CSV table of N, CA and C in Angstrom, one decimal:
chain,number,residue,atom,x,y,z
A,1,UNK,N,-147.9,-1.8,-144.7
A,1,UNK,CA,-148.6,-0.8,-144.2
A,1,UNK,C,-148.9,0.1,-145.4
A,2,UNK,N,-150.3,0.7,-145.5
A,2,UNK,CA,-150.7,1.4,-146.6
A,2,UNK,C,-150.5,2.9,-146.3
A,3,UNK,N,-150.4,3.6,-147.4
A,3,UNK,CA,-150.2,4.9,-147.6
A,3,UNK,C,-151.1,5.6,-146.3
A,4,UNK,N,-152.3,5.3,-146.3
A,4,UNK,CA,-153.2,5.7,-145.4
A,4,UNK,C,-152.7,5.6,-143.8
A,5,UNK,N,-152.5,4.3,-143.6
A,5,UNK,CA,-151.8,4.0,-142.3
A,5,UNK,C,-150.5,4.8,-142.0
A,6,UNK,N,-149.7,4.9,-142.9
A,6,UNK,CA,-148.4,5.7,-142.7
A,6,UNK,C,-148.7,7.2,-142.3
A,7,UNK,N,-149.7,7.8,-143.0
A,7,UNK,CA,-150.0,9.2,-142.8
A,7,UNK,C,-150.8,9.3,-141.4
A,8,UNK,N,-151.6,8.3,-141.0
A,8,UNK,CA,-152.3,8.1,-139.8
A,8,UNK,C,-151.1,8.2,-138.8
A,9,UNK,N,-150.1,7.3,-138.9
A,9,UNK,CA,-149.0,7.4,-137.9
A,9,UNK,C,-148.3,8.7,-137.8
A,10,UNK,N,-148.0,9.1,-138.9
A,10,UNK,CA,-147.3,10.4,-138.7
A,10,UNK,C,-148.1,11.5,-138.0
A,11,UNK,N,-149.4,11.5,-138.4
A,11,UNK,CA,-150.2,12.7,-137.7
A,11,UNK,C,-150.3,12.3,-136.1
A,12,UNK,N,-150.5,11.0,-135.7
A,12,UNK,CA,-150.4,10.7,-134.4
A,12,UNK,C,-149.0,11.0,-133.7
A,13,UNK,N,-148.1,10.8,-134.4
A,13,UNK,CA,-146.9,11.2,-133.8
A,13,UNK,C,-146.7,12.8,-133.6
A,14,UNK,N,-147.2,13.3,-134.6
A,14,UNK,CA,-147.0,14.9,-134.5
A,14,UNK,C,-148.0,15.3,-133.3
A,15,UNK,N,-149.2,14.8,-133.3
A,15,UNK,CA,-150.1,15.0,-132.0
A,15,UNK,C,-149.6,14.8,-130.8
A,16,UNK,N,-148.8,13.7,-130.6
A,16,UNK,CA,-148.2,13.3,-129.3
A,16,UNK,C,-147.0,14.2,-129.1
A,17,UNK,N,-146.3,14.6,-130.0
A,17,UNK,CA,-145.1,15.6,-129.8
A,17,UNK,C,-145.7,17.1,-129.2
A,18,UNK,N,-146.8,17.3,-130.0
A,18,UNK,CA,-147.4,18.7,-129.5
A,18,UNK,C,-147.8,18.5,-128.0
A,19,UNK,N,-148.7,17.6,-127.8
A,19,UNK,CA,-149.2,17.4,-126.5
A,19,UNK,C,-148.1,17.0,-125.4
A,20,UNK,N,-147.1,16.5,-125.9
A,20,UNK,CA,-146.0,16.3,-125.0
A,20,UNK,C,-145.2,17.5,-124.5
A,21,UNK,N,-145.1,18.5,-125.7
A,21,UNK,CA,-144.6,19.9,-125.3
A,21,UNK,C,-145.4,20.7,-124.5
A,22,UNK,N,-146.8,20.7,-124.9
A,22,UNK,CA,-147.9,21.3,-123.9
A,22,UNK,C,-147.8,21.0,-122.5
A,23,UNK,N,-147.7,19.6,-122.3
A,23,UNK,CA,-147.7,19.0,-120.8
A,23,UNK,C,-146.4,19.4,-120.1
A,24,UNK,N,-145.1,19.7,-121.0
A,24,UNK,CA,-144.0,20.0,-120.2
A,24,UNK,C,-144.1,21.6,-119.9
A,25,UNK,N,-144.8,22.2,-120.8
A,25,UNK,CA,-145.0,23.8,-120.3
A,25,UNK,C,-145.8,23.9,-119.2
A,26,UNK,N,-146.8,23.0,-119.2
A,26,UNK,CA,-147.8,23.2,-118.0
A,26,UNK,C,-147.2,22.7,-116.7
A,27,UNK,N,-146.4,21.8,-116.7
A,27,UNK,CA,-145.6,21.3,-115.5
A,27,UNK,C,-144.8,22.5,-115.1
A,28,UNK,N,-143.9,23.0,-116.0
A,28,UNK,CA,-143.1,24.2,-115.6
A,28,UNK,C,-143.8,25.3,-115.0
A,29,UNK,N,-145.0,25.8,-115.7
A,29,UNK,CA,-145.7,26.7,-115.1
A,29,UNK,C,-146.3,26.5,-113.7
A,30,UNK,N,-146.9,25.3,-113.7
A,30,UNK,CA,-147.4,25.0,-112.3
A,30,UNK,C,-146.6,24.7,-111.3
A,31,UNK,N,-145.2,24.1,-111.8
A,31,UNK,CA,-144.2,24.1,-110.6
A,31,UNK,C,-143.6,25.4,-110.1
A,32,UNK,N,-143.5,26.3,-111.0
A,32,UNK,CA,-143.2,27.8,-110.9
A,32,UNK,C,-144.1,28.4,-110.0
A,33,UNK,N,-145.5,28.0,-110.2
A,33,UNK,CA,-146.5,28.7,-109.3
A,33,UNK,C,-146.7,28.0,-107.9
A,34,UNK,N,-145.6,27.1,-107.7
A,34,UNK,CA,-145.6,26.5,-106.4
A,34,UNK,C,-146.7,25.3,-106.1
A,35,UNK,N,-147.0,24.6,-107.2
A,35,UNK,CA,-147.9,23.3,-107.1
A,35,UNK,C,-146.9,22.3,-106.6
A,36,UNK,N,-147.0,21.5,-105.6
A,36,UNK,CA,-146.2,20.5,-105.2
A,36,UNK,C,-146.1,19.4,-106.3
A,37,UNK,N,-144.8,19.0,-106.4
A,37,UNK,CA,-144.6,18.1,-107.5
A,37,UNK,C,-145.5,16.6,-107.5
A,38,UNK,N,-145.6,16.1,-106.1
A,38,UNK,CA,-146.6,15.0,-105.7
A,38,UNK,C,-147.8,15.1,-106.3
A,39,UNK,N,-148.3,16.5,-106.3
A,39,UNK,CA,-149.7,16.6,-106.8
A,39,UNK,C,-149.7,16.7,-108.4
A,40,UNK,N,-148.5,17.1,-109.0
A,40,UNK,CA,-148.5,17.1,-110.5
A,40,UNK,C,-148.4,15.5,-111.1
A,41,UNK,N,-147.6,14.8,-110.2
A,41,UNK,CA,-147.3,13.4,-110.6
A,41,UNK,C,-148.7,12.5,-110.3
A,42,UNK,N,-149.2,12.7,-109.3
A,42,UNK,CA,-150.3,12.1,-108.8
A,42,UNK,C,-151.6,12.1,-109.6
A,43,UNK,N,-151.6,13.5,-109.9
A,43,UNK,CA,-152.9,14.0,-110.8
A,43,UNK,C,-152.9,13.2,-112.2
A,44,UNK,N,-151.6,13.3,-112.8
A,44,UNK,CA,-151.3,12.5,-114.0
A,44,UNK,C,-151.8,11.1,-113.9
A,45,UNK,N,-151.2,10.6,-112.7
A,45,UNK,CA,-151.2,8.9,-112.6
A,45,UNK,C,-152.7,8.5,-112.5
A,46,UNK,N,-153.6,9.4,-111.6
A,46,UNK,CA,-155.0,9.3,-111.5
A,46,UNK,C,-155.6,9.3,-112.8
A,47,UNK,N,-155.5,10.3,-113.6
A,47,UNK,CA,-156.2,10.5,-114.8
A,47,UNK,C,-155.9,9.4,-116.0
A,48,UNK,N,-154.4,9.1,-116.0
A,48,UNK,CA,-154.0,7.9,-117.0
A,48,UNK,C,-154.8,6.7,-116.5
A,49,UNK,N,-154.7,6.3,-115.1
A,49,UNK,CA,-155.2,5.1,-114.6
A,49,UNK,C,-156.8,5.0,-114.9
A,50,UNK,N,-157.6,6.1,-114.8
A,50,UNK,CA,-159.0,6.2,-115.3
A,50,UNK,C,-159.1,6.0,-116.8
A,51,UNK,N,-158.4,6.6,-117.5
A,51,UNK,CA,-158.4,6.6,-119.0
A,51,UNK,C,-158.1,5.1,-119.5
A,52,UNK,N,-157.2,4.4,-118.8
A,52,UNK,CA,-156.9,2.9,-119.2
A,52,UNK,C,-158.0,2.1,-118.8
A,53,UNK,N,-158.5,2.2,-117.7
A,53,UNK,CA,-159.7,1.4,-117.2
A,53,UNK,C,-160.8,1.5,-118.0
A,54,UNK,N,-161.1,2.9,-118.5
A,54,UNK,CA,-162.2,2.9,-119.4
A,54,UNK,C,-162.1,2.2,-120.8
A,55,UNK,N,-160.9,2.4,-121.2
A,55,UNK,CA,-160.3,1.6,-122.3
A,55,UNK,C,-160.5,0.2,-122.2
A,56,UNK,N,-160.2,-0.4,-121.3
A,56,UNK,CA,-160.1,-1.9,-121.0
A,56,UNK,C,-161.5,-2.4,-120.8
A,57,UNK,N,-162.3,-1.7,-120.0
A,57,UNK,CA,-163.6,-2.1,-119.7
A,57,UNK,C,-164.5,-2.0,-121.0
A,58,UNK,N,-164.3,-1.0,-121.9
A,58,UNK,CA,-165.1,-0.9,-123.0
A,58,UNK,C,-164.8,-2.0,-124.1
A,59,UNK,N,-163.5,-2.5,-124.1
A,59,UNK,CA,-163.2,-3.8,-124.8
A,59,UNK,C,-163.3,-5.1,-124.2
A,60,UNK,N,-163.9,-5.1,-122.9
A,60,UNK,CA,-164.2,-6.2,-122.1
A,60,UNK,C,-162.8,-7.1,-121.8
A,61,UNK,N,-161.8,-6.3,-121.6
A,61,UNK,CA,-160.6,-7.0,-121.4
A,61,UNK,C,-160.2,-6.9,-119.9
A,62,UNK,N,-159.4,-7.9,-119.4
A,62,UNK,CA,-159.0,-8.1,-117.9
A,62,UNK,C,-157.8,-7.0,-117.9
A,63,UNK,N,-157.5,-6.3,-116.8
A,63,UNK,CA,-156.5,-5.4,-116.5
A,63,UNK,C,-155.2,-6.2,-116.3
A,64,UNK,N,-155.2,-7.5,-116.0
A,64,UNK,CA,-153.8,-8.0,-115.8
A,64,UNK,C,-153.5,-9.3,-116.8
A,65,UNK,N,-152.4,-9.5,-117.3
A,65,UNK,CA,-152.1,-10.6,-117.9
A,65,UNK,C,-152.3,-12.0,-117.5
A,66,UNK,N,-152.7,-13.0,-118.3
A,66,UNK,CA,-153.0,-14.2,-117.5
A,66,UNK,C,-151.7,-15.0,-117.2
A,67,UNK,N,-150.4,-14.6,-117.7
A,67,UNK,CA,-149.4,-15.3,-117.4
A,67,UNK,C,-148.5,-14.6,-116.3
A,68,UNK,N,-147.8,-15.4,-115.5
A,68,UNK,CA,-147.0,-14.8,-114.5
A,68,UNK,C,-145.8,-13.6,-115.1
A,69,UNK,N,-145.3,-14.2,-116.3
A,69,UNK,CA,-144.1,-13.4,-116.9
A,69,UNK,C,-145.0,-12.2,-117.3
A,70,UNK,N,-146.0,-12.2,-117.9
A,70,UNK,CA,-146.8,-11.1,-118.4
A,70,UNK,C,-147.1,-10.2,-117.3
A,71,UNK,N,-147.5,-10.6,-116.1
A,71,UNK,CA,-147.7,-9.7,-115.0
A,71,UNK,C,-146.5,-9.1,-114.5
A,72,UNK,N,-145.4,-9.7,-114.4
A,72,UNK,CA,-144.2,-9.3,-113.9
A,72,UNK,C,-143.7,-8.2,-115.0
A,73,UNK,N,-143.9,-8.4,-116.2
A,73,UNK,CA,-143.4,-7.5,-117.1
A,73,UNK,C,-144.1,-6.1,-117.1
A,74,UNK,N,-145.4,-6.3,-117.0
A,74,UNK,CA,-146.4,-5.1,-116.8
A,74,UNK,C,-146.1,-4.5,-115.7
A,75,UNK,N,-145.5,-5.0,-114.5
A,75,UNK,CA,-145.3,-4.2,-113.2
A,75,UNK,C,-143.9,-3.5,-113.4
A,76,UNK,N,-143.0,-4.3,-114.0
A,76,UNK,CA,-141.8,-3.6,-114.5
A,76,UNK,C,-142.0,-2.3,-115.3
A,77,UNK,N,-142.8,-2.5,-116.3
A,77,UNK,CA,-143.2,-1.3,-117.3
A,77,UNK,C,-144.0,-0.2,-116.3
A,78,UNK,N,-144.8,-0.5,-115.4
A,78,UNK,CA,-145.6,0.6,-114.6
A,78,UNK,C,-144.6,1.2,-113.6
A,79,UNK,N,-143.7,0.5,-113.1
A,79,UNK,CA,-142.6,1.0,-112.3
A,79,UNK,C,-141.8,1.9,-113.1
A,80,UNK,N,-141.3,1.5,-114.1
A,80,UNK,CA,-140.3,2.4,-115.0
A,80,UNK,C,-141.1,3.5,-115.4
A,81,UNK,N,-142.3,3.6,-116.1
A,81,UNK,CA,-143.1,4.6,-116.3
A,81,UNK,C,-143.3,5.6,-115.3
A,82,UNK,N,-143.5,5.2,-114.0
A,82,UNK,CA,-143.7,6.1,-113.0
A,82,UNK,C,-142.3,6.9,-112.6
A,83,UNK,N,-141.2,6.0,-112.6
A,83,UNK,CA,-140.0,6.7,-112.4
A,83,UNK,C,-139.5,7.6,-113.5
A,84,UNK,N,-139.9,7.3,-114.8
A,84,UNK,CA,-139.8,8.1,-115.9
A,84,UNK,C,-140.4,9.5,-115.7
A,85,UNK,N,-141.6,9.5,-115.5
A,85,UNK,CA,-142.4,10.7,-115.5
A,85,UNK,C,-142.0,11.5,-114.1
A,86,UNK,N,-141.6,10.9,-113.0
A,86,UNK,CA,-141.1,11.7,-111.9
A,86,UNK,C,-139.7,12.2,-112.3
A,87,UNK,N,-138.9,11.6,-112.9
A,87,UNK,CA,-137.6,12.3,-113.5
A,87,UNK,C,-138.0,13.4,-114.3
A,88,UNK,N,-138.8,13.0,-115.3
A,88,UNK,CA,-139.1,14.2,-116.5
A,88,UNK,C,-139.7,15.5,-115.5
A,89,UNK,N,-140.7,15.2,-114.7
A,89,UNK,CA,-141.5,16.4,-114.0
A,89,UNK,C,-140.4,17.1,-113.3
A,90,UNK,N,-139.5,16.5,-112.6
A,90,UNK,CA,-138.4,17.1,-111.8
A,90,UNK,C,-137.4,18.0,-112.6
A,91,UNK,N,-137.0,17.2,-113.9
A,91,UNK,CA,-136.1,17.9,-114.7
A,91,UNK,C,-136.8,19.2,-115.4
A,92,UNK,N,-137.9,19.1,-115.7
A,92,UNK,CA,-138.6,20.3,-116.4
A,92,UNK,C,-138.8,21.4,-115.3
A,93,UNK,N,-139.0,21.0,-114.1
A,93,UNK,CA,-139.2,22.0,-113.0
A,93,UNK,C,-137.9,22.7,-112.8
A,94,UNK,N,-136.7,22.2,-113.0
A,94,UNK,CA,-135.4,22.6,-112.6
A,94,UNK,C,-134.7,23.2,-113.7
A,95,UNK,N,-134.4,22.4,-114.7
A,95,UNK,CA,-133.6,22.8,-115.9
A,95,UNK,C,-134.5,23.9,-117.0
A,96,UNK,N,-133.5,24.5,-117.8
A,96,UNK,CA,-134.2,25.3,-118.8
A,96,UNK,C,-135.1,24.2,-119.6
A,97,UNK,N,-136.4,24.6,-120.0
A,97,UNK,CA,-137.4,23.7,-120.4
A,97,UNK,C,-136.8,23.1,-121.7
A,98,UNK,N,-136.2,24.0,-122.8
A,98,UNK,CA,-135.8,23.5,-124.1
A,98,UNK,C,-134.7,22.2,-123.9
A,99,UNK,N,-133.8,22.7,-123.0
A,99,UNK,CA,-132.9,21.8,-122.7
A,99,UNK,C,-133.4,20.4,-122.0
A,100,UNK,N,-134.3,20.5,-121.0
A,100,UNK,CA,-134.8,19.2,-120.3
A,100,UNK,C,-135.6,18.6,-121.6
A,101,UNK,N,-136.3,19.1,-122.3
A,101,UNK,CA,-137.0,18.4,-123.1
A,101,UNK,C,-136.3,17.7,-124.3
A,102,UNK,N,-135.3,18.5,-124.8
A,102,UNK,CA,-134.3,17.9,-125.7
A,102,UNK,C,-133.6,16.6,-125.3
A,103,UNK,N,-133.3,16.9,-124.0
A,103,UNK,CA,-132.3,15.7,-123.3
A,103,UNK,C,-133.2,14.4,-123.2
A,104,UNK,N,-134.6,14.7,-122.6
A,104,UNK,CA,-135.5,13.5,-122.5
A,104,UNK,C,-135.8,13.0,-123.9
A,105,UNK,N,-135.8,13.8,-124.9
A,105,UNK,CA,-136.1,13.2,-126.2
A,105,UNK,C,-135.0,12.3,-126.7
A,106,UNK,N,-134.0,12.0,-125.8
A,106,UNK,CA,-133.0,10.8,-126.4
A,106,UNK,C,-133.6,9.6,-126.4
A,107,UNK,N,-135.0,9.4,-125.9
A,107,UNK,CA,-135.4,8.0,-125.9
A,107,UNK,C,-135.6,7.2,-127.0
A,108,UNK,N,-135.8,7.6,-128.3
A,108,UNK,CA,-135.9,7.1,-129.5
A,108,UNK,C,-134.6,6.4,-129.9
A,109,UNK,N,-133.5,7.1,-129.4
A,109,UNK,CA,-132.1,6.7,-129.9
A,109,UNK,C,-131.7,5.6,-128.7
A,110,UNK,N,-132.1,5.8,-127.5
A,110,UNK,CA,-131.8,4.7,-126.4
A,110,UNK,C,-132.6,3.5,-126.8
A,111,UNK,N,-134.0,3.8,-127.2
A,111,UNK,CA,-134.6,2.6,-127.5
A,111,UNK,C,-134.0,1.6,-128.7
A,112,UNK,N,-133.6,2.4,-129.7
A,112,UNK,CA,-132.7,1.8,-130.8
A,112,UNK,C,-131.7,1.0,-130.3
A,113,UNK,N,-131.0,1.6,-129.4
A,113,UNK,CA,-129.6,1.0,-128.9
A,113,UNK,C,-130.1,-0.3,-128.0
A,114,UNK,N,-131.1,-0.2,-127.2
A,114,UNK,CA,-131.7,-1.3,-126.5
A,114,UNK,C,-132.2,-2.4,-127.3
A,115,UNK,N,-133.0,-2.0,-128.3
A,115,UNK,CA,-133.3,-3.0,-129.3
A,115,UNK,C,-132.3,-4.0,-129.9
A,116,UNK,N,-131.2,-3.2,-130.2
A,116,UNK,CA,-130.0,-3.8,-130.6
A,116,UNK,C,-129.4,-4.8,-129.8
A,117,UNK,N,-129.1,-4.4,-128.6
A,117,UNK,CA,-128.4,-5.1,-127.3
A,117,UNK,C,-129.3,-6.2,-127.0
A,118,UNK,N,-130.7,-5.9,-126.8
A,118,UNK,CA,-131.5,-7.1,-126.0
A,118,UNK,C,-132.4,-7.8,-126.8
A,119,UNK,N,-132.6,-7.1,-128.1
A,119,UNK,CA,-133.5,-7.9,-129.0
A,119,UNK,C,-132.8,-8.5,-130.4
A,120,UNK,N,-131.6,-8.1,-130.4
A,120,UNK,CA,-130.9,-8.5,-131.6
A,120,UNK,C,-131.5,-7.9,-132.8
A,121,UNK,N,-132.0,-6.7,-132.9
A,121,UNK,CA,-132.3,-5.9,-133.9
A,121,UNK,C,-131.3,-5.3,-134.7
A,122,UNK,N,-131.1,-5.2,-136.0
A,122,UNK,CA,-130.2,-4.7,-136.9
A,122,UNK,C,-129.8,-3.2,-136.4
A,123,UNK,N,-128.7,-2.8,-136.4
A,123,UNK,CA,-128.2,-1.3,-136.2
A,123,UNK,C,-127.5,-1.0,-137.4
A,124,UNK,N,-128.1,-0.2,-138.1
A,124,UNK,CA,-127.7,0.2,-139.5
A,124,UNK,C,-126.8,1.4,-139.6
A,125,UNK,N,-126.2,1.9,-140.5
A,125,UNK,CA,-125.4,3.1,-140.5
A,125,UNK,C,-126.2,4.2,-140.0
A,126,UNK,N,-127.4,4.5,-140.5
A,126,UNK,CA,-128.2,5.6,-139.9
A,126,UNK,C,-128.4,5.5,-138.3
A,127,UNK,N,-128.6,4.4,-137.9
A,127,UNK,CA,-128.6,4.2,-136.4
A,127,UNK,C,-127.4,4.7,-135.6
A,128,UNK,N,-126.3,4.3,-136.1
A,128,UNK,CA,-125.1,4.5,-135.5
A,128,UNK,C,-124.8,6.0,-135.8
A,129,UNK,N,-125.1,6.6,-136.7
A,129,UNK,CA,-125.0,8.1,-136.9
A,129,UNK,C,-125.8,8.7,-136.0
A,130,UNK,N,-127.0,8.3,-135.9
A,130,UNK,CA,-127.9,8.7,-134.9
A,130,UNK,C,-127.5,8.9,-133.4
A,131,UNK,N,-126.9,7.7,-132.8
A,131,UNK,CA,-126.4,7.5,-131.7
A,131,UNK,C,-125.2,8.7,-131.5
A,132,UNK,N,-124.2,8.8,-132.5
A,132,UNK,CA,-123.2,9.7,-132.4
A,132,UNK,C,-123.7,11.1,-132.3
A,133,UNK,N,-124.7,11.4,-133.4
A,133,UNK,CA,-125.0,12.8,-133.3
A,133,UNK,C,-125.9,13.2,-132.0
A,134,UNK,N,-126.7,12.4,-131.7
A,134,UNK,CA,-127.6,12.5,-130.5
A,134,UNK,C,-126.7,12.6,-129.3
A,135,UNK,N,-125.8,11.7,-129.0
A,135,UNK,CA,-124.8,11.7,-127.9
A,135,UNK,C,-124.1,13.1,-127.9
A,136,UNK,N,-123.5,13.3,-129.0
A,136,UNK,CA,-122.9,14.8,-129.0
A,136,UNK,C,-123.8,15.9,-128.6
A,137,UNK,N,-125.1,15.9,-129.2
A,137,UNK,CA,-126.0,17.0,-128.7
A,137,UNK,C,-126.3,16.9,-127.2
A,138,UNK,N,-126.5,15.7,-126.7
A,138,UNK,CA,-126.8,15.7,-125.3
A,138,UNK,C,-125.6,16.2,-124.4
A,139,UNK,N,-124.2,15.9,-124.9
A,139,UNK,CA,-123.3,16.4,-124.1
A,139,UNK,C,-123.1,17.9,-124.3
A,140,UNK,N,-123.4,18.4,-125.4
A,140,UNK,CA,-123.4,20.1,-125.6
A,140,UNK,C,-124.4,20.6,-124.7
A,141,UNK,N,-125.7,19.9,-124.8
A,141,UNK,CA,-126.8,20.5,-123.9
A,141,UNK,C,-126.5,20.6,-122.4
A,142,UNK,N,-126.0,19.3,-122.1
A,142,UNK,CA,-125.7,19.2,-120.5
A,142,UNK,C,-124.5,20.1,-120.1
A,143,UNK,N,-123.6,20.2,-120.9
A,143,UNK,CA,-122.4,20.9,-120.6
A,143,UNK,C,-122.7,22.5,-120.4
A,144,UNK,N,-123.6,23.0,-121.4
A,144,UNK,CA,-124.0,24.4,-121.5
A,144,UNK,C,-124.9,24.6,-120.3
A,145,UNK,N,-125.9,23.7,-120.0
A,145,UNK,CA,-126.9,23.9,-118.8
A,145,UNK,C,-126.1,23.9,-117.5
A,146,UNK,N,-125.1,23.0,-117.4
A,146,UNK,CA,-124.3,23.0,-116.2
A,146,UNK,C,-123.3,24.3,-116.0
A,147,UNK,N,-122.8,24.7,-117.1
A,147,UNK,CA,-121.8,26.0,-117.0
A,147,UNK,C,-122.7,27.1,-116.8
A,148,UNK,N,-123.8,27.2,-117.4
A,148,UNK,CA,-124.8,28.5,-117.1
A,148,UNK,C,-125.3,28.6,-115.8
A,149,UNK,N,-125.4,27.3,-115.2
A,149,UNK,CA,-126.2,27.3,-113.7
A,149,UNK,C,-124.9,27.6,-112.8
A,150,UNK,N,-123.6,27.3,-113.1
A,150,UNK,CA,-122.5,27.5,-112.5
A,150,UNK,C,-122.2,29.2,-112.4
A,151,UNK,N,-122.4,29.8,-113.6
A,151,UNK,CA,-122.1,31.1,-113.8
A,151,UNK,C,-123.3,32.0,-112.9
A,152,UNK,N,-124.5,31.4,-113.1
A,152,UNK,CA,-125.7,32.2,-112.3
A,152,UNK,C,-125.4,32.0,-110.9
A,153,UNK,N,-124.6,31.2,-110.3
A,153,UNK,CA,-124.6,31.1,-108.8
A,153,UNK,C,-125.1,29.7,-108.3
C-alpha cells in the first residue's frame, strides 16, 4: 500500500466515523420526535438499495453471485446487516447516545476475535490487550447505563 492509499484510507475512515455519528444523532432526534422506528429502518434500507443498484448497474455487474455459496453468503450478510441496524436504531433511541454508540463500536474488536476464531488470523499482543480494554470499557458503560436507569425509575 502506498502512502497516498494509506492517507486515503484514513480519510475515508474518518469520514465514515463522522457520518456514522451524524446518523446516530439523527436517529435519536427523529425517534424522540415520534417518527416510527419502522420508517427510520425502511427509509435507510430503500436508500441503500437504490445506491447499491446504481453502483452495480453503472459497472454492468449482476446483483447476485454466480455460485450458490456466494448467494447464501450474500443473503446471510443482508439479513445480519438488517438485524444489525435494527438493533442499533433501537439502542440509540433508548439508551444514552454516547453509551449506545460506544458499545456498538465494539465491532472492530469482535471482528478481530472472529477473524482469529474462524479465519485463523493471528491474534497478537495488541489484539489481546484491545479485547481486554474494550471488554472492560463495555462492562463499565453497560453497568453505568443500567444503574443510572434503575435510579431514574
